[in-house]
PDB file of C-alpha atoms in Angstrom:
ATOM      1  CA  MET A 144       6.453  11.308 -13.703  1.00 57.00           C
ATOM      2  CA  LYS A 145       3.265   9.584 -14.789  1.00 83.00           C
ATOM      3  CA  PHE A 146       0.355   7.893 -13.028  1.00 87.00           C
ATOM      4  CA  GLY A 147      -3.168   7.066 -14.078  1.00 89.00           C
ATOM      5  CA  ILE A 148      -6.053   4.694 -13.510  1.00 91.00           C
ATOM      6  CA  LEU A 149      -8.983   4.039 -15.814  1.00 88.00           C
ATOM      7  CA  GLU A 150     -12.299   2.434 -14.913  1.00 88.00           C
ATOM      8  CA  ILE A 151     -13.550   0.385 -17.861  1.00 85.00           C
ATOM      9  CA  LYS A 152     -17.161  -0.814 -17.779  1.00 80.00           C
ATOM     10  CA  TYR A 153     -17.773  -2.368 -21.190  1.00 66.00           C
ATOM     11  CA  SER A 154     -16.012  -4.233 -23.964  1.00 57.00           C
ATOM     12  CA  PHE A 155     -17.819  -3.776 -27.239  1.00 50.00           C
ATOM     13  CA  GLU A 156     -14.775  -2.136 -28.808  1.00 46.00           C
ATOM     14  CA  PRO A 157     -11.238  -3.595 -28.894  1.00 46.00           C
ATOM     15  CA  LEU A 158      -8.917  -2.206 -26.265  1.00 48.00           C
ATOM     16  CA  PRO A 159      -5.698  -0.824 -27.773  1.00 42.00           C
ATOM     17  CA  SER A 160      -2.405  -2.353 -26.706  1.00 43.00           C
ATOM     18  CA  SER A 161      -2.522   0.157 -23.868  1.00 46.00           C
ATOM     19  CA  PRO A 162      -4.815   3.107 -23.092  1.00 47.00           C
ATOM     20  CA  VAL A 163      -1.655   5.188 -22.703  1.00 47.00           C
ATOM     21  CA  SER A 164       1.271   5.982 -24.959  1.00 45.00           C
ATOM     22  CA  ASP A 165       4.921   5.096 -24.401  1.00 47.00           C
ATOM     23  CA  ASN A 166       4.196   1.619 -22.986  1.00 48.00           C
ATOM     24  CA  ALA A 167       7.821   0.630 -22.531  1.00 50.00           C
ATOM     25  CA  SER A 168       8.381   3.184 -19.796  1.00 67.00           C
ATOM     26  CA  LEU A 169       5.222   2.337 -17.862  1.00 83.00           C
ATOM     27  CA  TYR A 170       4.198  -0.392 -15.446  1.00 88.00           C
ATOM     28  CA  ARG A 171       0.664  -1.669 -16.084  1.00 90.00           C
ATOM     29  CA  ALA A 172      -1.751  -3.626 -13.902  1.00 93.00           C
ATOM     30  CA  LEU A 173      -5.337  -4.650 -14.444  1.00 93.00           C
ATOM     31  CA  ILE A 174      -7.618  -5.215 -11.448  1.00 94.00           C
ATOM     32  CA  THR A 175     -10.887  -7.104 -11.869  1.00 92.00           C
ATOM     33  CA  ASP A 176     -13.983  -6.563  -9.754  1.00 89.00           C
ATOM     34  CA  THR A 177     -16.791  -9.109  -9.439  1.00 87.00           C
ATOM     35  CA  GLU A 178     -16.516 -10.500 -12.988  1.00 85.00           C
ATOM     36  CA  GLU A 179     -13.852 -12.411 -14.863  1.00 86.00           C
ATOM     37  CA  ILE A 180     -12.568 -10.941 -18.123  1.00 87.00           C
ATOM     38  CA  THR A 181     -10.677 -12.299 -21.122  1.00 85.00           C
ATOM     39  CA  LEU A 182      -7.783 -10.519 -22.816  1.00 82.00           C
ATOM     40  CA  GLN A 183      -5.421 -11.287 -25.635  1.00 80.00           C
ATOM     41  CA  ILE A 184      -1.846 -11.056 -24.357  1.00 79.00           C
ATOM     42  CA  ASP A 185       0.677 -11.367 -27.162  1.00 67.00           C
ATOM     43  CA  SER A 186      -2.115 -12.939 -29.269  1.00 65.00           C
ATOM     44  CA  HIS A 187      -2.931 -15.606 -26.649  1.00 74.00           C
ATOM     45  CA  PRO A 188      -6.293 -15.571 -24.796  1.00 83.00           C
ATOM     46  CA  VAL A 189      -5.939 -15.159 -21.037  1.00 86.00           C
ATOM     47  CA  THR A 190      -8.835 -15.217 -18.566  1.00 87.00           C
ATOM     48  CA  ILE A 191      -8.481 -13.187 -15.376  1.00 90.00           C
ATOM     49  CA  PRO A 192     -10.703 -14.371 -12.483  1.00 91.00           C
ATOM     50  CA  PRO A 193     -12.803 -11.980 -10.373  1.00 91.00           C
ATOM     51  CA  PHE A 194     -10.968 -10.036  -7.662  1.00 92.00           C
ATOM     52  CA  SER A 195      -7.596 -10.545  -9.274  1.00 93.00           C
ATOM     53  CA  ILE A 196      -4.598  -8.467 -10.307  1.00 93.00           C
ATOM     54  CA  LEU A 197      -2.944  -8.905 -13.694  1.00 92.00           C
ATOM     55  CA  TYR A 198       0.631  -7.573 -13.823  1.00 91.00           C
ATOM     56  CA  ILE A 199       1.644  -6.874 -17.437  1.00 88.00           C
ATOM     57  CA  SER A 200       5.272  -6.731 -18.551  1.00 80.00           C
ATOM     58  CA  ALA A 201       6.401  -3.691 -20.515  1.00 74.00           C
ATOM     59  CA  GLU A 202       6.944  -5.703 -23.698  1.00 70.00           C
ATOM     60  CA  ALA A 203       3.572  -7.487 -23.697  1.00 74.00           C
ATOM     61  CA  VAL A 204       0.908  -6.375 -26.170  1.00 75.00           C
ATOM     62  CA  ILE A 205      -2.643  -6.577 -24.847  1.00 79.00           C
ATOM     63  CA  SER A 206      -5.980  -6.338 -26.601  1.00 76.00           C
ATOM     64  CA  PHE A 207      -9.504  -6.921 -25.456  1.00 71.00           C
ATOM     65  CA  VAL A 208     -11.795  -9.764 -26.507  1.00 66.00           C
ATOM     66  CA  SER A 209     -14.841  -7.696 -27.394  1.00 53.00           C
ATOM     67  CA  GLY A 210     -18.473  -8.723 -27.354  1.00 51.00           C
ATOM     68  CA  HIS A 211     -19.395  -8.967 -23.666  1.00 61.00           C
ATOM     69  CA  ASP A 212     -19.906  -6.589 -20.779  1.00 69.00           C
ATOM     70  CA  CYS A 213     -17.289  -6.316 -18.072  1.00 77.00           C
ATOM     71  CA  HIS A 214     -15.883  -4.068 -15.356  1.00 84.00           C
ATOM     72  CA  PHE A 215     -12.242  -3.616 -14.407  1.00 90.00           C
ATOM     73  CA  TYR A 216      -9.583  -1.017 -13.579  1.00 92.00           C
ATOM     74  CA  PHE A 217      -6.457  -0.339 -15.613  1.00 92.00           C
ATOM     75  CA  LEU A 218      -3.589   1.124 -13.560  1.00 92.00           C
ATOM     76  CA  TYR A 219      -0.386   2.524 -15.033  1.00 91.00           C
ATOM     77  CA  PHE A 220       2.570   4.440 -13.601  1.00 89.00           C
ATOM     78  CA  SER A 221       6.186   5.251 -14.353  1.00 87.00           C
ATOM     79  CA  GLU A 222       9.175   4.084 -12.336  1.00 86.00           C
ATOM     80  CA  VAL A 223      10.035   7.699 -11.569  1.00 86.00           C
ATOM     81  CA  PHE A 224       6.564   8.199 -10.085  1.00 87.00           C
ATOM     82  CA  TYR A 225       6.689   5.125  -7.840  1.00 89.00           C
ATOM     83  CA  ARG A 226      10.270   4.213  -6.910  1.00 87.00           C
ATOM     84  CA  ARG A 227      11.536   5.819  -3.681  1.00 87.00           C
ATOM     85  CA  THR A 228      13.592   3.050  -2.065  1.00 85.00           C
ATOM     86  CA  SER A 229      15.502  -0.060  -3.087  1.00 82.00           C
ATOM     87  CA  PHE A 230      12.560  -2.084  -1.760  1.00 83.00           C
ATOM     88  CA  ASP A 231      10.262  -0.292  -4.213  1.00 84.00           C
ATOM     89  CA  GLU A 232      12.659  -1.221  -7.020  1.00 84.00           C
ATOM     90  CA  ASP A 233      12.686  -4.871  -5.913  1.00 84.00           C
ATOM     91  CA  LEU A 234       8.895  -4.970  -6.150  1.00 85.00           C
ATOM     92  CA  LEU A 235       8.944  -3.514  -9.661  1.00 86.00           C
ATOM     93  CA  LYS A 236      11.653  -5.900 -10.900  1.00 83.00           C
ATOM     94  CA  SER A 237      10.234  -9.033  -9.309  1.00 83.00           C
ATOM     95  CA  GLU A 238       9.449 -12.038 -11.516  1.00 78.00           C
ATOM     96  CA  LEU A 239       6.220 -12.288  -9.527  1.00 83.00           C
ATOM     97  CA  THR A 240       4.973  -8.907 -10.719  1.00 86.00           C
ATOM     98  CA  PHE A 241       6.074  -7.189 -13.938  1.00 84.00           C
ATOM     99  CA  ASN A 242       9.126  -9.239 -14.948  1.00 78.00           C
ATOM    100  CA  ALA A 243       7.517 -12.618 -15.512  1.00 72.00           C
ATOM    101  CA  ALA A 244       9.094 -14.597 -18.349  1.00 63.00           C
ATOM    102  CA  ARG A 245       5.683 -15.327 -19.879  1.00 69.00           C
ATOM    103  CA  GLY A 246       4.874 -11.600 -20.022  1.00 73.00           C
ATOM    104  CA  PHE A 247       2.311 -11.441 -17.238  1.00 83.00           C
ATOM    105  CA  ASN A 248       1.327 -12.724 -13.809  1.00 86.00           C
ATOM    106  CA  ILE A 249      -2.137 -13.174 -12.298  1.00 90.00           C
ATOM    107  CA  VAL A 250      -2.825 -13.082  -8.568  1.00 90.00           C
ATOM    108  CA  THR A 251      -6.245 -13.670  -7.001  1.00 90.00           C
ATOM    109  CA  ILE A 252      -6.795 -11.751  -3.769  1.00 90.00           C
ATOM    110  CA  GLU A 253      -7.758 -13.758  -0.685  1.00 86.00           C
ATOM    111  CA  PRO A 254     -11.532 -13.592  -0.030  1.00 88.00           C
ATOM    112  CA  GLU A 255     -11.276 -11.835   3.327  1.00 86.00           C
ATOM    113  CA  LEU A 256      -9.132  -9.100   1.758  1.00 86.00           C
ATOM    114  CA  GLN A 257     -11.159  -8.543  -1.408  1.00 89.00           C
ATOM    115  CA  PRO A 258     -13.439  -5.761  -0.054  1.00 90.00           C
ATOM    116  CA  TYR A 259     -10.426  -3.846   1.258  1.00 88.00           C
ATOM    117  CA  PHE A 260      -8.394  -3.993  -1.946  1.00 90.00           C
ATOM    118  CA  ILE A 261     -11.320  -3.161  -4.219  1.00 91.00           C
ATOM    119  CA  SER A 262     -12.157  -0.156  -2.033  1.00 92.00           C
ATOM    120  CA  GLN A 263      -8.526   0.986  -2.273  1.00 91.00           C
ATOM    121  CA  VAL A 264      -8.550   0.706  -6.066  1.00 93.00           C
ATOM    122  CA  ARG A 265     -11.825   2.613  -6.267  1.00 92.00           C
ATOM    123  CA  PHE A 266     -10.325   5.269  -4.028  1.00 90.00           C
ATOM    124  CA  LEU A 267      -7.324   5.547  -6.364  1.00 90.00           C
ATOM    125  CA  ASN A 268      -9.747   6.077  -9.222  1.00 90.00           C
ATOM    126  CA  GLU A 269     -11.565   8.826  -7.300  1.00 90.00           C
ATOM    127  CA  ILE A 270      -8.271  10.551  -6.514  1.00 88.00           C
ATOM    128  CA  TYR A 271      -7.215  10.400 -10.149  1.00 89.00           C
ATOM    129  CA  THR A 272     -10.450  11.979 -11.332  1.00 86.00           C
ATOM    130  CA  THR A 273      -9.823  14.967  -9.037  1.00 81.00           C
ATOM    131  CA  LYS A 274      -6.428  15.505 -10.743  1.00 73.00           C
ATOM    132  CA  ASN A 275      -5.077  16.730  -7.393  1.00 72.00           C
ATOM    133  CA  LEU A 276      -2.281  14.147  -7.397  1.00 74.00           C
ATOM    134  CA  VAL A 277       0.353  16.163  -5.520  1.00 76.00           C
ATOM    135  CA  VAL A 278      -1.747  16.266  -2.351  1.00 78.00           C
ATOM    136  CA  PHE A 279      -2.380  12.514  -2.455  1.00 84.00           C
ATOM    137  CA  ASN A 280       1.036  11.418  -3.721  1.00 86.00           C
ATOM    138  CA  ASP A 281       2.039   9.507  -0.570  1.00 86.00           C
ATOM    139  CA  LEU A 282      -1.342   7.787  -0.365  1.00 88.00           C
ATOM    140  CA  ILE A 283      -1.173   6.733  -4.017  1.00 91.00           C
ATOM    141  CA  HIS A 284       2.325   5.324  -3.443  1.00 90.00           C
ATOM    142  CA  SER A 285       1.104   3.354  -0.415  1.00 89.00           C
ATOM    143  CA  VAL A 286      -1.803   1.748  -2.280  1.00 90.00           C
ATOM    144  CA  ILE A 287       0.386   0.819  -5.269  1.00 92.00           C
ATOM    145  CA  LYS A 288       2.920  -0.754  -2.899  1.00 91.00           C
ATOM    146  CA  GLN A 289       0.181  -2.903  -1.365  1.00 89.00           C
ATOM    147  CA  LEU A 290      -0.902  -4.063  -4.824  1.00 90.00           C
ATOM    148  CA  LEU A 291       2.691  -5.036  -5.638  1.00 90.00           C
ATOM    149  CA  LEU A 292       3.210  -6.804  -2.318  1.00 87.00           C
ATOM    150  CA  VAL A 293       0.204  -8.979  -3.082  1.00 83.00           C
ATOM    151  CA  GLY A 294       2.018 -10.091  -6.230  1.00 79.00           C
ATOM    152  CA  THR A 295       5.269 -10.961  -4.485  1.00 80.00           C
ATOM    153  CA  LEU A 296       3.467 -12.880  -1.741  1.00 79.00           C
ATOM    154  CA  MET A 297       0.822 -14.728  -3.740  1.00 74.00           C
ATOM    155  CA  GLY A 298       2.219 -14.715  -7.280  1.00 64.00           C
ATOM    156  CA  THR A 299       3.447 -17.697  -9.277  1.00 56.00           C
ATOM    157  CA  LYS A 300       6.457 -18.077 -11.554  1.00 47.00           C
ATOM    158  CA  ASP A 301       4.566 -20.629 -13.635  1.00 42.00           C
ATOM    159  CA  GLU A 302       1.019 -21.939 -13.960  1.00 42.00           C
ATOM    160  CA  SER A 303       1.065 -23.677 -10.571  1.00 40.00           C
ATOM    161  CA  MET A 304       1.168 -22.100  -7.135  1.00 39.00           C
ATOM    162  CA  ASN A 305       4.506 -21.683  -5.381  1.00 43.00           C
ATOM    163  CA  ASP A 306       5.393 -24.130  -2.688  1.00 46.00           C
ATOM    164  CA  TYR A 307       3.739 -23.053   0.574  1.00 46.00           C
ATOM    165  CA  VAL A 308       7.043 -22.984   2.428  1.00 51.00           C
ATOM    166  CA  ASP A 309       8.581 -20.725  -0.208  1.00 66.00           C
ATOM    167  CA  LEU A 310       5.600 -18.428   0.208  1.00 75.00           C
ATOM    168  CA  ASP A 311       6.229 -18.336   3.968  1.00 80.00           C
ATOM    169  CA  HIS A 312       9.767 -17.111   3.286  1.00 82.00           C
ATOM    170  CA  GLU A 313       8.487 -14.430   0.907  1.00 83.00           C
ATOM    171  CA  ILE A 314       5.977 -13.229   3.504  1.00 86.00           C
ATOM    172  CA  VAL A 315       8.607 -13.080   6.226  1.00 88.00           C
ATOM    173  CA  ARG A 316      11.113 -11.318   3.969  1.00 86.00           C
ATOM    174  CA  SER A 317       8.610  -8.585   3.162  1.00 90.00           C
ATOM    175  CA  PHE A 318       7.441  -8.455   6.788  1.00 92.00           C
ATOM    176  CA  ARG A 319      10.992  -7.819   8.026  1.00 89.00           C
ATOM    177  CA  LEU A 320      11.481  -5.019   5.504  1.00 89.00           C
ATOM    178  CA  LEU A 321       8.201  -3.399   6.509  1.00 92.00           C
ATOM    179  CA  VAL A 322       9.025  -3.618  10.217  1.00 92.00           C
ATOM    180  CA  GLU A 323      12.351  -1.952   9.544  1.00 88.00           C
ATOM    181  CA  GLU A 324      10.562   0.830   7.658  1.00 90.00           C
ATOM    182  CA  HIS A 325       7.685   1.436  10.111  1.00 93.00           C
ATOM    183  CA  LEU A 326       9.074   0.328  13.479  1.00 92.00           C
ATOM    184  CA  SER A 327       8.988   3.791  15.061  1.00 91.00           C
ATOM    185  CA  THR A 328       5.323   4.343  14.251  1.00 92.00           C
ATOM    186  CA  GLU A 329       3.593   0.970  13.896  1.00 94.00           C
ATOM    187  CA  LYS A 330       3.702  -1.980  16.275  1.00 94.00           C
ATOM    188  CA  SER A 331       0.405  -3.701  15.469  1.00 94.00           C
ATOM    189  CA  VAL A 332       0.488  -7.108  13.793  1.00 95.00           C
ATOM    190  CA  ALA A 333      -2.757  -6.204  12.009  1.00 93.00           C
ATOM    191  CA  PHE A 334      -1.063  -3.185  10.394  1.00 94.00           C
ATOM    192  CA  TYR A 335       1.692  -5.312   8.850  1.00 94.00           C
ATOM    193  CA  ALA A 336      -0.713  -8.058   7.771  1.00 90.00           C
ATOM    194  CA  GLU A 337      -2.819  -5.458   5.957  1.00 89.00           C
ATOM    195  CA  LYS A 338       0.248  -3.977   4.284  1.00 89.00           C
ATOM    196  CA  LEU A 339       1.275  -7.452   3.127  1.00 88.00           C
ATOM    197  CA  GLY A 340      -2.193  -8.277   1.863  1.00 83.00           C
ATOM    198  CA  VAL A 341      -2.565 -11.364   4.066  1.00 80.00           C
ATOM    199  CA  SER A 342      -4.533 -12.168   7.195  1.00 82.00           C
ATOM    200  CA  SER A 343      -2.933 -11.847  10.648  1.00 87.00           C
ATOM    201  CA  ARG A 344      -3.306 -15.594  10.996  1.00 85.00           C
ATOM    202  CA  ARG A 345      -1.415 -16.194   7.737  1.00 84.00           C
ATOM    203  CA  LEU A 346       1.386 -13.859   8.841  1.00 90.00           C
ATOM    204  CA  SER A 347       1.587 -15.630  12.182  1.00 91.00           C
ATOM    205  CA  HIS A 348       1.887 -19.012  10.463  1.00 86.00           C
ATOM    206  CA  ALA A 349       4.725 -17.761   8.245  1.00 87.00           C
ATOM    207  CA  CYS A 350       6.651 -16.268  11.174  1.00 91.00           C
ATOM    208  CA  LYS A 351       6.302 -19.413  13.250  1.00 90.00           C
ATOM    209  CA  THR A 352       7.469 -21.563  10.319  1.00 86.00           C
ATOM    210  CA  VAL A 353      10.441 -19.420   9.290  1.00 85.00           C
ATOM    211  CA  LEU A 354      11.447 -17.526  12.453  1.00 87.00           C
ATOM    212  CA  GLU A 355      10.026 -19.865  15.113  1.00 88.00           C
ATOM    213  CA  THR A 356       8.401 -16.881  16.779  1.00 92.00           C
ATOM    214  CA  THR A 357       5.213 -14.842  16.501  1.00 94.00           C
ATOM    215  CA  PRO A 358       4.940 -11.547  14.595  1.00 95.00           C
ATOM    216  CA  LYS A 359       4.376  -9.694  17.875  1.00 95.00           C
ATOM    217  CA  GLN A 360       7.490 -11.225  19.422  1.00 94.00           C
ATOM    218  CA  PHE A 361       9.528 -10.349  16.331  1.00 94.00           C
ATOM    219  CA  ILE A 362       8.371  -6.724  16.457  1.00 95.00           C
ATOM    220  CA  SER A 363       9.221  -6.560  20.174  1.00 95.00           C
ATOM    221  CA  ARG A 364      12.640  -8.034  19.473  1.00 92.00           C
ATOM    222  CA  CYS A 365      13.309  -5.365  16.850  1.00 92.00           C
ATOM    223  CA  ILE A 366      12.259  -2.591  19.240  1.00 95.00           C
ATOM    224  CA  ILE A 367      14.572  -3.911  21.956  1.00 93.00           C
ATOM    225  CA  LYS A 368      17.444  -4.289  19.500  1.00 91.00           C
ATOM    226  CA  GLU A 369      17.095  -0.689  18.349  1.00 92.00           C
ATOM    227  CA  ALA A 370      16.642   0.556  21.921  1.00 94.00           C
ATOM    228  CA  LYS A 371      19.829  -1.202  23.030  1.00 92.00           C
ATOM    229  CA  ARG A 372      21.736   0.231  20.103  1.00 90.00           C
ATOM    230  CA  ARG A 373      20.677   3.754  21.003  1.00 92.00           C
ATOM    231  CA  LEU A 374      21.375   3.241  24.705  1.00 93.00           C
ATOM    232  CA  LEU A 375      24.881   1.958  24.050  1.00 89.00           C
ATOM    233  CA  TYR A 376      26.047   4.006  21.098  1.00 87.00           C
ATOM    234  CA  THR A 377      24.296   7.369  21.404  1.00 91.00           C
ATOM    235  CA  SER A 378      24.060  10.018  24.088  1.00 91.00           C
ATOM    236  CA  GLU A 379      20.292  10.286  23.700  1.00 94.00           C
ATOM    237  CA  SER A 380      18.302  10.327  26.913  1.00 95.00           C
ATOM    238  CA  VAL A 381      15.887   7.509  27.693  1.00 95.00           C
ATOM    239  CA  ARG A 382      13.078   9.968  27.030  1.00 96.00           C
ATOM    240  CA  GLU A 383      14.449  10.784  23.566  1.00 96.00           C
ATOM    241  CA  ILE A 384      14.886   7.103  22.714  1.00 96.00           C
ATOM    242  CA  ALA A 385      11.360   6.351  23.858  1.00 95.00           C
ATOM    243  CA  TRP A 386       9.989   9.131  21.652  1.00 95.00           C
ATOM    244  CA  LYS A 387      11.997   8.018  18.596  1.00 94.00           C
ATOM    245  CA  LEU A 388      10.670   4.487  19.020  1.00 95.00           C
ATOM    246  CA  GLY A 389       7.077   5.695  19.081  1.00 94.00           C
ATOM    247  CA  TYR A 390       6.407   5.876  22.807  1.00 94.00           C
ATOM    248  CA  GLU A 391       4.776   9.107  23.948  1.00 91.00           C
ATOM    249  CA  GLU A 392       5.391   8.263  27.590  1.00 93.00           C
ATOM    250  CA  GLU A 393       8.857   7.351  28.853  1.00 94.00           C
ATOM    251  CA  ASN A 394       7.316   5.193  31.580  1.00 95.00           C
ATOM    252  CA  ASN A 395       5.566   2.973  29.033  1.00 95.00           C
ATOM    253  CA  PHE A 396       8.827   2.445  27.137  1.00 96.00           C
ATOM    254  CA  SER A 397      10.756   1.705  30.353  1.00 96.00           C
ATOM    255  CA  ALA A 398       8.132  -0.804  31.469  1.00 96.00           C
ATOM    256  CA  PHE A 399       8.304  -2.561  28.089  1.00 95.00           C
ATOM    257  CA  PHE A 400      12.121  -2.620  28.174  1.00 95.00           C
ATOM    258  CA  MET A 401      12.098  -3.987  31.744  1.00 95.00           C
ATOM    259  CA  LYS A 402       9.637  -6.723  30.791  1.00 94.00           C
ATOM    260  CA  GLU A 403      11.797  -7.852  27.870  1.00 93.00           C
ATOM    261  CA  THR A 404      15.275  -7.555  29.413  1.00 92.00           C
ATOM    262  CA  LYS A 405      14.679  -7.620  33.201  1.00 93.00           C
ATOM    263  CA  LEU A 406      16.591  -4.319  33.402  1.00 93.00           C
ATOM    264  CA  SER A 407      15.520  -0.699  33.156  1.00 95.00           C
ATOM    265  CA  PRO A 408      16.969   1.281  30.234  1.00 95.00           C
ATOM    266  CA  SER A 409      19.149   3.346  32.586  1.00 94.00           C
ATOM    267  CA  THR A 410      20.429   0.272  34.394  1.00 93.00           C
ATOM    268  CA  TYR A 411      21.217  -1.447  31.103  1.00 91.00           C
ATOM    269  CA  ARG A 412      23.205   1.559  29.899  1.00 91.00           C
ATOM    270  CA  LYS A 413      25.118   1.889  33.164  1.00 88.00           C
ATOM    271  CA  ALA A 414      25.889  -1.826  33.352  1.00 84.00           C
ATOM    272  CA  TYR A 415      27.353  -1.829  29.838  1.00 75.00           C
ATOM    273  CA  HIS A 416      29.512   1.234  30.380  1.00 69.00           C
ATOM    274  CA  LYS A 417      30.705  -0.102  33.740  1.00 62.00           C
ATOM    275  CA  GLY A 418      31.675  -3.398  32.139  1.00 55.00           C
ATOM    276  CA  ALA A 419      33.417  -1.594  29.305  1.00 52.00           C
TER     277      ALA A 419
END
């Protein structure tokens, strides 16, 4: 397993093809701060705007255009270090992150999210300097996932931006996967918007366009669907189901279920079994 992040503050010397060895087995990303920088990627000059992420394919050779000051972060990690689920693998293999045909992809972070993402990258750098990676392993994984999600949601397969409707579908696809993963612990629209690297308003627009519903309504629908499944196909008590869906108080869960279905959980279970 391998992970590292380097903070680079000047450019008077050429940057080697990678600050780490064994490039082919590593995923590399460069994150700019307040200044744009210029690199040579496979001998072609590429300018990365401020507050942007450059995803570099394994085969690409990078070198620095020396002669001017700059500040950026260089992140690298192995697949073994990062991949835990099939969703993680999808992010790594996406054409919008590391598998672009041209050898790289550039994504500029939305202005309202720039302070958050830069603070997360700086935090990664602080963690790495402590060398206490085992303790922070889950946190590191979470931040890297957010950086990859930004690529899949805002990235381009060519020099022009993706069609806005296609981007809506990408946002909703990732939103649904995240809801499935965090449903029992997180029900806030703001949480999912932050994970996706978009504003709550942008997430709401995508959901209304693709699903014809709001993010909050979609989350509620997923909770009810899972609650019904457990009521009908398990012997778990209403209290147990409430707890597994993230409700500390059974009464709060029952009130939510009643509001959405017009029946209490117990009544719903009894009515189904009676009809069966």
